[in-house]
RNA sequence: GCGGACGUGGCGAAACCGGUAGACGCAACAGACUUAAAAUCUGUCGCCCUUUGGGCGUGCGGGUUCAAGUCCCGCCGUCCGCACCA
C-alpha cells in the first residue's frame, strides 16, 4: 500500500476547495483577533511569472499561513502594477492595444500564480490600469493639489526628435534614443511635481523608527535624501549691490578660498552670456556630453573666467575671480561654490589647471605652511591655520564659529541642504493615469471637478505615428472649462507609475466604490505588518510610498506616517550561464553534461559562465510551469525555502529540485505508513516539541532555511524511531508543521489521517516548554583551551562536581602529563577548562 | 572616490551573549534490496599523520582572553549602492 504523493491530483483539488470556501479571504476589519497584513510587492504583468516571483510569493505565503494558524486575522492580497512602458512598446511592435496586452498577461500570470497554491484573498485583487483604481488616484492627486503639494515648473527632459517622445534615462543609450538611435536632445517642458522635499527631514528622521527594516535599505534612503549641514552665504560683486549666493559644508576653510565658480545654468552666467559669445560657446560646451557616471568621472574640469570679481565675506578688500565651471551643478545647493583648493580635490584640480592660488588652512599633522604642494588635497581633520581669528580651532569648532559670525553679521545662515529633489510625475505617455487637470486660456490651470472623475483613458488610440496618442487624439483633450464653460484643453501628461504603487497597499485594505479608501478600515489593517520584495526597490518605490503616506496624513486622510512596519528584501534566483564557442548565450535545455564539462545536444563544447540573476537576455531562465508539471507546487515551494538564507541569492539546480521532491515523498510515506502503537518514546517527544517551538521561531524570524532544516531533523528522528504512541503523535503532528510550506501535501495528509476539516484552518500545535529542557547535558572538557574529552552529566551539576569529574578523566590526565592545574574555569552545563 | 555587506568542507549552509566548528541539505563513495534499473534503506564523507591516538583548520597577518568563526587593529578578495553633492 506504499504510495506516492500525487501532486498532479492534489494541487488542483485543494486549490479549488480553498477558493470555493474562501478560506483565505480576509475577515472584516472589525475582527477582534490581532491583525496581520502580509504583503509582497505586486508584480508588473510582463507576461510570465519568473522564479523570482515564485520565491517572493512563497515566502510571504508561508508567513501568511503561519499567522493564520497562530490566531491572527490575516490580510494577504495580490494585484497588478499594470501601467507602464512595456505595454506601449508591445503596442508598437505587435500592433495590440496596451490594455488588451496587459489584461491578457494578467490572466496568464494569475493562472500561474494560482498553481503555486498561494493563500491569497483574490476577492481584493486590483489592477492599477483600471479606472476603478486610477480614478481614486486622481482624487488623491487633487487632494494633494489642493493642499499645495503639487506644482508645475519648467524642467528638462530627454527628447527623441525622431520618435517625438520623451525618454526615461534608461532609454538613453550612449546619448541616443534606444529605439530610433537618434541623438537625444534636452528639451524644456512644463511638468508636474510632487513636493517630496517638504518631507525630506521627516523622511530622514522616520528611518530611525523603522526597527524592522534592513539597515542597508535605510542607509540607501539616507544617502538618497543626502542631508548635509553647512553655510549659505553671499559673496558681493565688486562694484555692485548684487551678490552670488554660495552653499558650503566647509565654512571653516573660508580663508583658503581662491575663486568662486557658478554653474553654466546659473542666472548670472546666462545674463553675462548675452553679450559674450565666447561664454555662450563655453556654456554650450558644458551642456554637451552625457550625464552618465562614466562620462562625468572622466570629464575634465573646465572653467571660463568671467572677468568679474567678488568680495570675500570676511574681508571686503580681498577680491576673488568668478568662473563658470562645468563641475558645478545648478540643481544642488545654490548653483555656486567657493573653491578652497587645498582641502577639496575638485577645487585643487581646477586651481592647478587655471593657476589659481592654493592656501593651506587646515594643518595636516605638523604641516602648517600656507604654501600647499602637490596634486592631492588634504581633506582630513586638523587644526585651523593661516586663518586669522580662527587659528588653532578644530574643523568642527571653526564651522560653528563661522556660521555664528555670519548669522550675527547678516551675510549668511547655517542651513541643512538635501540632495533629494522634488518628484517629477509627468510622463508624456498614453499608458498611465491621466493627470486630472484642465488648462483654460482664460481661467488658467484648473482641477477636474470631482464629479467628473475618473478621467478615463480613451480606448481608440493608435501607435502608428510617433508622439503621445493622448495629445493627438481627435476629441479626448477638448473639454469645456469647468469655470467659464469656454473650450479648454485637458492635461495630456500621465502620472509616473510609481504613483500607482505608492498607495496600492492602502486600497487592498479598504475598497469602497465612492472614495479611495475608508480611513477607519485602512487604519485597522495598516501599517503593513510584513512587506517583502526585491532590493531593487530599496530607494524609489519605498521612498515614494513613505512620502505618499505622509502626504495623506497631512491632508487628513490617514493617521499614520509609515506604511511598512517591517521590510524584508529577498535575494535573487540565479542560474549558471552558458555560451557556445561562437559566443551566443545558450539556455539550460540546450545543454548536456559529461562530468564537469558541458556540451550542446549536438556535442559541441560549451563554455560555462558565471552564476547570474535569471534573465531572458542571458537565456538562463527556468520557467516555473514545467517545474509544477514535473514536481508539483510543494516541491518547488520547498526548494525556494531550502538551504539559502532568504536574503541571499538562491541558485536554481536540477539536483536541488529533485532532492526536494524526494523529501516531499518521505513525509508522505511516514503519514501513509502510520500505525497506531503503544508506549512512550521520551527522546522523540523532545524532538517533536523542540521542532514545534523551533520551526515557529524560525518562520517568525523569516529564517525559512532553518525551519526547513528543523523539519528535516524531525523527519529523520521519526524515521529512526521504533513504533510507539509518541511516534504516532509525531506523525499526526507533522502535517501541521509543514502546512505553511507544503500546503497541498499537508491537506492530503490531514485527510489521510482521518481528519474531516481543512488543515488550513487548524491552529499551530502547542509545545510543552518542559520538554525543551534537557535533563542531561554534554560538557566539553578542555585542557589549555583544547578539547580533550566530553562528559555527560545531569543538568545543573554543581561546579565542584564537574571539576572533579573532569580531573578524573583518563584523557584529561594523559594530556596534562602530570602537571598540576593552575586554574580551572567551569561554565555550568557547558564546559570545564583546565589551565596548567 | 564615498558608503555598505560579505569571506566557514567538493557545493548551499548552521553555530544564541566569546564556551565541543561544520547541524540540515546537495553532490560523491561503499554496501543492502532487485534479473536489472529507478525508487528506497544502511553507512562514510574538512585536511594531514606514525590512526584505540595526535596535529592542523572558519580569506591573510597580528592582538585581547582561561577560551575567538564570533571582539579589536592592519591587509587581501568578492559583491552591492551612490557619485563633479560644494
PDB file of C-alpha atoms (C1' of nucleotides) in Angstrom, chain A residues 775-781 789-795 797 802 805, chain B residues 20:
ATOM      1  CA  UNK A 775      17.899  16.868  31.993  1.00  0.00           C
ATOM      2  CA  UNK A 776      21.281  15.699  30.770  1.00  0.00           C
ATOM      3  CA  UNK A 777      23.904  17.848  29.145  1.00  0.00           C
ATOM      4  CA  UNK A 778      27.186  17.159  27.417  1.00  0.00           C
ATOM      5  CA  UNK A 779      30.071  19.092  28.842  1.00  0.00           C
ATOM      6  CA  UNK A 780      33.239  19.853  26.965  1.00  0.00           C
ATOM      7  CA  UNK A 781      36.440  19.307  28.871  1.00  0.00           C
ATOM      8  CA  UNK A 789      37.069  14.881  26.428  1.00  0.00           C
ATOM      9  CA  UNK A 790      33.337  15.244  26.802  1.00  0.00           C
ATOM     10  CA  UNK A 791      31.215  14.308  29.810  1.00  0.00           C
ATOM     11  CA  UNK A 792      27.532  13.598  30.026  1.00  0.00           C
ATOM     12  CA  UNK A 793      26.144  14.854  33.330  1.00  0.00           C
ATOM     13  CA  UNK A 794      22.854  15.860  34.885  1.00  0.00           C
ATOM     14  CA  UNK A 795      21.801  19.385  34.016  1.00  0.00           C
ATOM     15  CA  UNK A 797      25.504  19.744  38.206  1.00  0.00           C
ATOM     16  CA  UNK A 802      32.160  18.970  37.247  1.00  0.00           C
ATOM     17  CA  UNK A 805      34.798  14.614  37.026  1.00  0.00           C
TER      18      UNK A 805
ATOM     19  C1'   U B  20      32.536  20.899  21.781  1.00  0.00           C
TER      20        U B  20
END
